[in-house]
XYZ file of C-alpha atoms in Angstrom:
661
model
C -19.257 13.567 -29.970
C -20.380 13.413 -26.335
C -17.747 12.374 -23.798
C -19.219 9.959 -21.250
C -17.011 10.571 -18.250
C -16.216 8.300 -15.339
C -15.046 9.473 -11.928
C -11.740 11.357 -12.228
C -11.801 11.678 -16.033
C -11.541 15.086 -17.703
C -12.448 16.550 -21.075
C -11.548 19.804 -22.832
C -14.372 22.301 -23.204
C -14.715 23.689 -26.736
C -16.586 26.830 -25.643
C -16.943 29.066 -22.628
C -20.702 29.685 -22.519
C -22.248 26.513 -21.180
C -25.269 24.986 -19.532
C -25.011 22.302 -16.862
C -28.082 20.100 -16.659
C -28.896 17.952 -13.681
C -31.465 15.168 -13.661
C -31.763 13.558 -10.233
C -35.058 11.652 -10.069
C -35.930 13.444 -6.811
C -35.782 17.007 -5.538
C -32.190 18.080 -4.923
C -30.457 21.369 -4.166
C -28.060 22.510 -6.871
C -25.347 25.076 -6.295
C -21.824 25.964 -7.332
C -18.688 27.380 -5.766
C -15.903 29.404 -7.335
C -12.323 28.546 -6.436
C -8.919 30.109 -6.972
C -5.821 28.354 -8.337
C -5.685 26.130 -5.248
C -9.428 25.470 -5.296
C -10.081 27.605 -2.238
C -13.388 29.445 -1.972
C -12.550 32.972 -0.826
C -15.902 33.682 0.815
C -19.673 33.427 0.588
C -19.569 35.878 -2.322
C -18.063 33.042 -4.362
C -20.914 30.616 -3.675
C -24.104 30.431 -5.751
C -27.029 28.695 -4.039
C -30.844 29.004 -3.867
C -30.623 31.841 -1.361
C -28.118 33.752 -3.529
C -28.505 32.298 -7.024
C -26.538 34.797 -9.146
C -22.847 35.509 -9.425
C -20.986 37.124 -12.325
C -20.916 34.478 -15.041
C -22.889 31.937 -13.014
C -26.516 31.374 -12.049
C -28.213 28.441 -10.347
C -31.801 27.468 -9.585
C -33.664 29.184 -6.769
C -35.332 26.083 -5.360
C -34.945 22.337 -4.986
C -36.147 20.317 -7.980
C -35.556 17.040 -9.759
C -34.172 18.866 -12.800
C -31.828 21.841 -12.850
C -30.087 23.916 -15.462
C -27.138 26.029 -14.375
C -25.834 28.750 -16.692
C -22.087 29.359 -16.859
C -20.175 32.001 -18.783
C -16.523 31.252 -18.060
C -15.334 34.520 -19.583
C -17.550 36.537 -17.257
C -16.363 34.942 -13.995
C -14.639 37.196 -11.450
C -10.916 37.718 -11.816
C -8.948 35.037 -10.043
C -11.461 32.243 -10.525
C -9.853 29.062 -11.825
C -12.428 26.492 -10.792
C -16.218 26.094 -10.753
C -17.493 23.168 -8.682
C -21.076 21.952 -9.086
C -22.629 20.762 -5.832
C -25.744 18.662 -5.219
C -27.429 18.049 -1.870
C -30.641 16.484 -0.628
C -33.022 18.920 1.121
C -33.199 18.502 4.886
C -36.399 18.412 6.904
C -38.869 18.228 4.015
C -39.793 14.573 4.324
C -37.766 13.401 1.336
C -34.869 10.957 0.977
C -31.909 11.517 3.292
C -29.204 9.670 1.354
C -28.309 9.397 -2.315
C -28.209 5.610 -2.049
C -32.020 5.632 -1.809
C -32.613 7.571 -5.042
C -31.691 7.069 -8.703
C -28.119 7.989 -9.599
C -27.991 11.703 -10.517
C -27.094 12.494 -14.129
C -25.135 15.622 -15.036
C -24.546 16.920 -18.570
C -22.431 19.837 -19.767
C -23.956 21.253 -22.930
C -23.561 24.161 -25.294
C -26.236 26.785 -25.713
C -27.715 24.823 -28.619
C -28.329 21.839 -26.363
C -25.487 19.754 -27.788
C -23.996 17.575 -25.076
C -20.257 18.047 -24.538
C -19.744 15.712 -21.584
C -21.964 13.646 -19.307
C -21.429 11.973 -15.954
C -23.662 9.592 -13.989
C -22.919 9.701 -10.255
C -23.021 6.029 -9.341
C -21.750 4.356 -6.181
C -23.300 6.782 -3.695
C -24.822 5.359 -0.509
C -25.000 7.181 2.823
C -23.936 10.508 1.321
C -26.457 13.356 1.371
C -24.269 15.848 -0.524
C -21.935 15.361 -3.460
C -19.436 17.379 -5.444
C -20.606 16.366 -8.918
C -18.097 17.873 -11.312
C -15.781 20.810 -11.736
C -14.831 23.133 -14.532
C -11.199 24.197 -14.191
C -8.693 26.335 -16.064
C -5.437 24.724 -17.199
C -2.946 26.688 -19.329
C -5.568 29.151 -20.596
C -7.939 26.311 -21.550
C -11.031 25.198 -19.631
C -11.743 21.550 -18.909
C -14.428 19.566 -17.116
C -13.613 16.823 -14.621
C -16.034 14.224 -13.224
C -15.641 14.303 -9.431
C -18.448 12.380 -7.716
C -17.101 12.966 -4.201
C -19.860 12.294 -1.681
C -20.186 13.544 1.905
C -22.101 11.649 4.575
C -21.864 14.802 6.698
C -24.055 16.626 4.226
C -23.818 20.114 2.822
C -21.834 21.490 5.764
C -19.108 18.849 5.385
C -18.871 19.489 1.652
C -18.536 23.258 2.140
C -15.956 22.752 4.868
C -13.896 20.619 2.512
C -13.693 23.594 0.153
C -12.400 25.902 2.833
C -15.599 27.811 3.538
C -15.608 29.703 6.826
C -18.436 28.615 9.177
C -19.854 26.017 6.770
C -22.610 24.910 9.178
C -24.153 28.390 9.249
C -24.046 28.684 5.457
C -25.540 25.205 5.051
C -28.357 26.225 7.379
C -28.979 29.374 5.351
C -29.140 27.357 2.134
C -31.519 24.776 3.608
C -33.745 27.549 4.979
C -33.939 29.133 1.510
C -34.798 25.725 0.041
C -37.535 25.148 2.611
C -39.073 28.547 1.865
C -38.946 27.818 -1.851
C -40.640 24.436 -1.482
C -43.346 25.948 0.726
C -44.325 28.540 -1.884
C -43.964 26.320 -4.938
C -47.018 24.861 -6.627
C -46.598 21.099 -6.526
C -46.074 19.626 -10.006
C -48.427 16.919 -11.246
C -47.410 13.359 -10.392
C -45.340 11.386 -12.910
C -47.259 9.685 -15.681
C -46.053 6.960 -17.995
C -45.749 6.321 -20.792
C -44.945 9.822 -21.861
C -46.895 11.874 -24.329
C -46.817 15.292 -25.932
C -49.320 17.903 -26.874
C -49.268 18.000 -30.652
C -50.433 20.822 -32.856
C -51.077 20.629 -36.585
C -50.036 23.730 -38.435
C -48.028 24.982 -41.342
C -45.157 27.354 -41.501
C -43.550 26.533 -38.154
C -41.827 23.687 -36.459
C -40.111 22.956 -33.209
C -36.644 21.462 -33.569
C -35.194 20.419 -30.232
C -32.416 17.955 -29.524
C -32.932 14.981 -27.315
C -32.694 15.759 -23.608
C -30.989 13.744 -20.877
C -32.816 10.788 -19.318
C -36.115 12.019 -17.852
C -36.793 12.302 -14.158
C -40.153 11.567 -12.550
C -40.968 15.169 -11.626
C -41.151 17.954 -12.377
C -41.422 17.466 -16.145
C -38.142 17.737 -18.010
C -36.911 21.215 -19.026
C -36.872 22.471 -22.554
C -33.656 21.678 -24.357
C -33.826 23.964 -27.362
C -31.316 26.741 -27.858
C -33.804 29.495 -27.290
C -35.487 28.072 -24.222
C -33.847 28.581 -20.921
C -34.351 27.678 -17.337
C -34.215 30.124 -14.512
C -30.438 30.152 -14.571
C -29.817 31.161 -18.166
C -28.980 34.840 -17.974
C -26.189 34.655 -20.530
C -28.075 33.236 -23.459
C -29.224 35.119 -26.560
C -32.780 34.674 -27.663
C -32.775 33.827 -31.353
C -35.902 31.742 -31.733
C -39.317 31.490 -30.207
C -39.434 29.378 -27.074
C -42.295 27.545 -25.442
C -45.449 27.029 -27.415
C -44.281 27.681 -30.955
C -40.775 28.095 -32.203
C -40.958 29.921 -35.459
C -38.750 28.658 -38.210
C -38.782 27.146 -41.656
C -40.862 24.060 -42.103
C -42.600 22.012 -44.711
C -45.711 21.861 -42.536
C -47.183 18.906 -40.732
C -47.497 18.179 -37.006
C -45.472 20.231 -34.588
C -44.841 19.773 -30.907
C -44.728 23.270 -29.492
C -44.558 22.160 -25.867
C -41.504 21.054 -23.931
C -40.134 17.619 -24.876
C -41.319 14.566 -22.973
C -44.255 16.215 -21.270
C -45.570 13.531 -18.950
C -49.165 12.529 -19.348
C -51.389 9.640 -18.555
C -51.068 6.707 -20.739
C -52.183 5.259 -24.023
C -55.342 7.068 -25.153
C -54.561 9.623 -27.819
C -55.921 13.151 -27.772
C -59.043 13.872 -29.778
C -58.609 14.714 -33.460
C -57.015 18.083 -33.939
C -58.518 20.832 -36.023
C -57.836 20.666 -39.782
C -54.509 22.164 -40.844
C -54.654 25.913 -41.197
C -54.037 27.550 -44.572
C -50.428 28.555 -45.226
C -49.391 31.607 -43.254
C -52.211 31.289 -40.719
C -51.875 29.867 -37.189
C -53.466 26.557 -36.351
C -56.688 26.515 -34.379
C -56.135 25.275 -30.807
C -58.165 22.345 -29.510
C -59.479 21.776 -25.984
C -58.349 18.486 -24.511
C -55.457 17.871 -26.896
C -53.313 16.202 -24.200
C -53.396 12.474 -23.673
C -55.390 10.902 -20.851
C -58.026 8.333 -20.027
C -60.864 10.865 -19.896
C -61.645 14.347 -21.099
C -61.136 15.666 -17.560
C -57.657 14.172 -17.457
C -56.817 15.525 -20.891
C -57.876 19.002 -19.844
C -55.934 18.669 -16.592
C -52.781 17.722 -18.485
C -53.370 20.462 -21.030
C -53.672 23.127 -18.332
C -50.437 21.983 -16.728
C -48.820 22.033 -20.142
C -49.968 25.618 -20.691
C -48.677 26.512 -17.226
C -45.234 25.152 -18.015
C -45.126 26.564 -21.542
C -45.898 30.039 -20.220
C -43.305 29.707 -17.459
C -40.584 28.659 -19.870
C -41.502 31.156 -22.592
C -41.242 34.028 -20.114
C -38.021 32.579 -18.671
C -36.519 32.553 -22.159
C -37.617 36.151 -22.754
C -36.255 37.414 -19.454
C -33.026 35.509 -20.008
C -32.595 37.030 -23.457
C -33.181 40.553 -22.155
C -30.715 39.978 -19.318
C -28.169 38.692 -21.811
C -28.672 41.742 -24.028
C -28.067 44.061 -21.067
C -25.037 42.065 -19.921
C -23.564 42.019 -23.410
C -24.012 45.776 -23.774
C -22.282 46.375 -20.430
C -19.353 44.146 -21.395
C -18.932 45.824 -24.775
C -19.042 49.272 -23.188
C -16.461 48.238 -20.602
C -14.130 46.912 -23.294
C -14.566 49.975 -25.474
C -14.075 52.487 -22.694
C -11.144 50.642 -21.151
C -9.057 51.964 -24.052
C -8.092 55.561 -23.208
C -8.157 56.445 -26.900
C -11.926 55.850 -26.988
C -12.669 58.170 -24.106
C -12.221 61.292 -26.167
C -13.575 62.191 -29.543
C -16.332 60.345 -31.336
C -14.979 56.789 -30.944
C -16.506 56.372 -27.498
C -19.881 57.703 -28.637
C -19.899 55.356 -31.609
C -19.024 52.396 -29.375
C -21.877 53.254 -27.021
C -24.338 53.647 -29.874
C -23.274 50.329 -31.415
C -23.584 48.508 -28.071
C -27.029 49.953 -27.432
C -28.150 49.094 -30.948
C -27.133 45.459 -30.455
C -28.947 45.429 -27.107
C -32.113 46.839 -28.678
C -31.965 44.335 -31.539
C -31.674 41.340 -29.204
C -34.416 42.641 -26.918
C -36.687 43.291 -29.897
C -36.211 39.776 -31.248
C -36.934 38.353 -27.799
C -40.105 40.455 -27.516
C -41.314 39.307 -30.922
C -40.783 35.676 -29.992
C -42.560 36.166 -26.661
C -45.490 37.908 -28.348
C -45.935 34.938 -30.715
C -45.864 32.494 -27.822
C -48.272 34.512 -25.703
C -50.683 34.951 -28.587
C -50.800 31.213 -29.200
C -51.272 30.459 -25.514
C -54.012 33.090 -25.270
C -55.819 31.495 -28.203
C -55.535 28.117 -26.527
C -56.823 29.497 -23.214
C -59.808 31.023 -24.991
C -60.757 27.569 -26.302
C -59.968 25.609 -23.148
C -61.761 27.819 -20.593
C -65.328 27.276 -21.919
C -64.713 23.511 -22.150
C -63.701 23.069 -18.516
C -65.792 20.915 -16.166
C -67.130 22.497 -12.998
C -64.181 21.415 -10.847
C -61.775 23.256 -13.157
C -64.039 26.207 -13.986
C -64.400 29.637 -12.425
C -67.589 30.734 -10.734
C -68.570 32.767 -13.788
C -68.577 29.694 -16.048
C -72.128 28.641 -17.048
C -71.223 25.029 -16.277
C -71.955 25.735 -12.605
C -75.592 26.571 -13.322
C -76.159 23.065 -14.662
C -73.916 21.355 -12.125
C -74.945 18.034 -10.636
C -73.115 16.422 -7.732
C -70.896 13.730 -9.299
C -70.627 10.047 -8.405
C -66.822 10.138 -8.298
C -64.306 12.821 -7.433
C -62.463 14.680 -10.201
C -58.705 14.677 -10.594
C -58.280 18.228 -9.322
C -59.977 21.400 -8.156
C -59.429 24.970 -9.260
C -58.638 27.316 -6.383
C -57.603 30.439 -8.298
C -55.750 31.800 -11.298
C -52.092 32.613 -11.944
C -50.546 35.162 -14.262
C -47.231 36.876 -14.977
C -46.629 40.597 -15.536
C -45.674 40.060 -19.196
C -49.373 39.514 -19.944
C -51.747 39.878 -17.029
C -54.864 38.894 -18.973
C -53.462 35.434 -19.759
C -54.660 33.470 -16.749
C -53.664 29.897 -15.956
C -56.079 27.969 -13.688
C -54.379 26.894 -10.469
C -55.399 23.272 -9.967
C -54.703 21.216 -6.845
C -54.950 17.450 -6.886
C -57.764 15.647 -5.114
C -57.771 14.286 -2.511
C -55.906 17.270 -1.123
C -52.241 16.557 -0.427
C -51.726 19.572 1.835
C -53.958 22.023 3.624
C -54.587 25.634 2.657
C -54.126 28.879 4.497
C -56.063 31.992 3.485
C -53.846 34.818 4.698
C -55.974 37.570 6.241
C -53.010 39.723 7.255
C -52.640 43.285 5.978
C -48.867 42.872 5.612
C -49.273 39.984 3.170
C -49.283 42.155 0.037
C -49.595 45.724 -1.216
C -53.268 45.223 -2.082
C -53.962 43.896 1.413
C -52.099 46.788 3.052
C -54.432 49.273 1.362
C -57.556 47.499 2.592
C -59.486 47.905 5.810
C -58.718 45.120 8.305
C -62.326 44.071 8.851
C -63.046 43.977 5.130
C -59.924 41.951 4.467
C -60.882 39.392 7.110
C -64.360 39.123 5.684
C -62.974 38.585 2.187
C -60.635 35.901 3.534
C -63.475 34.034 5.212
C -65.675 34.369 2.122
C -62.849 32.865 0.073
C -62.600 29.956 2.521
C -66.343 29.371 2.336
C -66.204 29.379 -1.469
C -63.382 26.806 -1.445
C -65.326 24.615 0.983
C -68.397 24.872 -1.243
C -66.418 23.828 -4.312
C -65.045 20.813 -2.463
C -68.519 19.801 -1.314
C -69.832 20.194 -4.856
C -67.270 17.942 -6.521
C -67.379 15.053 -4.043
C -70.074 12.352 -4.176
C -72.812 12.696 -1.536
C -71.665 11.626 1.916
C -67.970 11.419 1.014
C -66.926 14.873 2.193
C -67.730 16.606 5.479
C -66.957 20.152 6.550
C -66.330 21.192 10.169
C -65.974 24.833 11.191
C -64.214 26.426 14.150
C -65.213 30.066 14.674
C -64.130 30.777 18.263
C -65.622 34.272 18.562
C -68.500 33.815 16.131
C -67.099 36.634 13.996
C -67.663 34.822 10.705
C -71.418 34.319 11.002
C -72.077 36.388 7.880
C -69.664 34.623 5.470
C -70.646 31.215 6.922
C -74.363 31.817 6.356
C -74.541 30.037 2.954
C -73.038 26.840 4.433
C -75.194 26.988 7.578
C -78.451 27.774 5.789
C -77.911 25.010 3.241
C -77.401 22.505 6.039
C -74.216 21.061 4.536
C -71.963 21.362 7.594
C -71.164 18.378 9.784
C -72.350 20.409 12.766
C -72.883 23.988 13.899
C -69.761 26.179 13.822
C -67.802 25.532 17.018
C -67.405 28.593 19.243
C -65.427 29.260 22.397
C -62.595 27.205 23.893
C -64.971 24.297 24.573
C -66.121 24.113 20.975
C -62.542 24.328 19.708
C -61.434 21.489 21.993
C -64.412 19.293 21.022
C -63.892 19.532 17.263
C -60.129 19.045 17.503
C -60.542 16.038 19.792
C -63.040 14.480 17.366
C -60.786 14.865 14.328
C -57.645 13.865 16.221
C -59.397 10.671 17.303
C -60.360 9.974 13.724
C -56.766 10.396 12.529
C -55.485 8.107 15.298
C -58.032 5.357 14.609
C -57.557 5.367 10.849
C -53.775 5.353 11.206
C -53.925 2.349 13.549
C -56.299 0.535 11.223
C -54.047 1.182 8.232
C -50.925 0.015 10.041
C -52.663 -3.111 11.303
C -54.390 -3.690 7.962
C -57.629 -3.940 9.869
C -60.009 -1.471 8.259
C -62.958 -3.637 9.327
C -62.131 -2.919 12.960
C -62.988 0.792 12.731
C -65.931 1.859 14.936
C -69.229 1.880 13.026
C -69.879 5.505 13.960
C -66.617 6.687 12.389
C -67.110 8.760 9.244
C -64.535 7.415 6.780
C -65.196 10.140 4.215
C -62.846 13.055 3.655
C -62.988 15.733 6.363
C -62.260 19.435 6.028
C -61.686 21.616 9.061
C -62.220 25.322 8.435
C -60.555 27.416 11.154
C -61.329 31.112 11.436
C -59.460 33.735 13.429
C -56.571 31.524 14.539
C -55.068 31.571 17.205
C -58.026 33.150 19.075
C -59.607 30.507 21.314
C -56.654 28.100 21.038
C -54.647 27.067 24.089
C -51.337 25.217 23.890
C -53.033 21.819 23.712
C -55.296 22.968 20.872
C -52.328 24.386 18.964
C -50.500 21.068 19.322
C -53.564 19.178 18.046
C -53.884 21.536 15.090
C -50.247 20.966 14.144
C -50.838 17.222 14.438
C -53.798 17.432 12.062
C -51.767 19.474 9.596
C -48.932 16.935 9.618
C -50.780 13.629 9.852
C -54.261 14.448 8.623
C -53.897 14.601 4.822
C -52.628 11.022 4.612
C -55.846 9.737 6.236
C -58.342 12.187 4.767
C -58.388 15.098 7.250
C -57.533 18.489 5.776
C -57.117 22.034 7.083
C -58.415 25.279 5.611
C -57.229 28.075 7.884
C -58.087 31.746 7.832
C -55.423 33.502 9.846
C -53.064 36.444 10.144
C -49.599 35.116 10.901
C -48.691 38.289 12.776
C -51.435 37.583 15.336
C -49.807 34.213 16.068
C -46.310 35.679 16.390
C -46.322 35.075 20.152
C -45.783 31.373 19.454
C -42.521 32.195 17.672
C -40.889 29.499 15.554
C -43.126 26.797 17.064
C -45.699 27.427 14.341
C -43.245 27.732 11.451
C -43.759 24.075 10.419
C -47.528 24.663 10.435
C -47.349 27.623 8.068
C -44.915 25.812 5.777
C -47.146 22.748 5.589
C -50.061 24.782 4.205
C -50.488 26.228 0.729
C -50.769 29.965 1.281
C -53.416 31.751 -0.752
C -54.816 35.240 -0.369
C -58.219 36.941 -0.595
C -56.709 39.602 -2.888
C -54.181 39.439 -5.704
C -50.665 38.692 -4.484
C -47.385 37.596 -6.112
C -46.258 34.876 -3.736
C -46.538 31.519 -5.514
C -43.750 29.948 -7.575
C -43.918 27.445 -10.404
C -41.975 24.179 -9.960
C -39.898 24.598 -13.141
C -38.175 27.971 -13.208
C -39.394 29.612 -10.010
C -41.174 32.698 -11.369
C -43.138 34.744 -8.857
C -46.714 34.331 -10.127
C -49.573 36.616 -9.177
C -52.354 34.605 -7.560
C -55.893 35.821 -8.246
C -58.624 34.341 -6.028
C -61.786 33.050 -7.635
C -64.625 35.517 -7.108
C -68.368 35.052 -7.360
C -69.901 37.504 -9.864
C -71.724 40.390 -8.126
C -75.403 39.627 -7.650
C -74.977 35.972 -8.575
C -76.702 33.221 -6.596
C -74.414 30.518 -7.918
C -72.995 29.711 -4.472
C -76.425 29.192 -2.907
C -77.530 27.226 -5.968
C -74.541 24.883 -5.786
C -74.937 24.319 -2.036
C -78.633 23.642 -2.540
C -77.725 20.963 -5.080
C -75.307 19.416 -2.582
C -77.987 19.317 0.137
C -80.536 17.814 -2.272
C -78.056 15.132 -3.380
C -77.413 14.208 0.254
C -81.102 13.886 0.990
C -81.573 11.700 -2.064
C -78.655 9.474 -1.066
C -80.054 9.015 2.472
C -83.420 7.733 1.262
């Protein structure tokens, strides 16, 4: 029976391998400290946080999120540890809430590996505090207990660390917040919350997904899996005994199965289209495109793609966790066996090593089998979904582009590339960004960005980066109604004339590419004025007062070769557009090498962090919002010899001419 704790109450823990789940309703930083008999933290090596997420017997999330799962193995903690304190803090400097009184009360649950709740605690009564010591696990007379703490700190993370005896807590708090900021900058933003909730449902025989009920859901990201074989990023001490993610294999009498995570959030009431007929016994069910809920087929496909993204992330997390556990278990068994001097001679030691390795191989093999089943089912689903995608979600090689017509309303999202993990590189997940754009994009043209970039000639890499930017601009123009999206280009030295030719020749730019310092200043002044006027009109609720010559459609500024041609004033204006522009329909698409702007020092750090970094070549730099895997980003490429780009831009120009008649 679950113990619902109140502040100060404790409860005996029946097992030593645990999971601590946090549901906060907003992005929070989760960490933990190890303390001795007096609760003192001996040093930074006893603190697990996003910048240093792993300690013996303890692992925490690598980034801020609304949901966390911390893995704890009390038997594997360092010698001398008598207390584990779970800490929560609000990220600083990311534009989110600054006090816990402004967000829903965080919920913390201590569970076993099978998802069974042992104790829960809701942290009520917080107000001005921005950091809180949520609960602690402590040893008392050779038994471990959990105590609900709920001690808040208005002084933030530094004050909380200082209270635990950490040396130089302000510096450590700064390091943690810097790691959190980097993690948020590289994370793909999760889809917005959708209610009521829905699930992707499959109809099949011979398998079923049995998962216990999870804690109360948080708005975003979607709630983690709660089954025993599905782990978050922190579960390195958990055996893998069943298939995670898409399909957990097990006995079943048939019927509908939900092979996605519980409580996947979708748009509301409409049900998915009818699923394929049940497969014969022993055969997998046929996947269906658009089997998520939503008001339209586009929304169903959007939700389905995000579901596949999360399923793949969690399936691989479970596999990696199981392999890590197998290795850790083998090491522990070898240490115990060889600690006895009698086993160091003769055949006893060899037999102990062979037995430990055999157990490791068995666990790893079971994990691989489960992963293979999950990946096969996701690959089958991807093979069905990809041909059914609309143009906004499709790659350039999809035939849908050849019959594309400029729409009368914007789609939910736009595909800007593909993501994959090393466990199966041919299983690609479309990377979709919401429309209107919520943050700008930066195409990194630097040779130090990745191994593939380092092997490429500088001029070729820059050309590829600009071609990628042009392709993204073309896709945006193609999915917006005529007259509702304008593209401006700054090319100070005129070095991008070749890649820009399709946009210029089609006549779809708002004006000729701006060159030289004068052209840079003119375009920036024009867009800065637009941001200022729209902001004033919004604040005054006087949209009718906008000048008649002001284009109220979405604006995209493509900047090549930054910071060439930019003086200090222009740099300040560009930062202003990056910060304030998206809220009023002005977006940045920069092509730049960060090393070339290094002379500005940390002044430009907020600019780079505000933009979604993508690359013209494959690079493993993006993270998912659930478990924080490093995903390889693959840019969308136009098939060699194809005229699809010119064809699409021609359709955009024709639609504009028709709308102006």
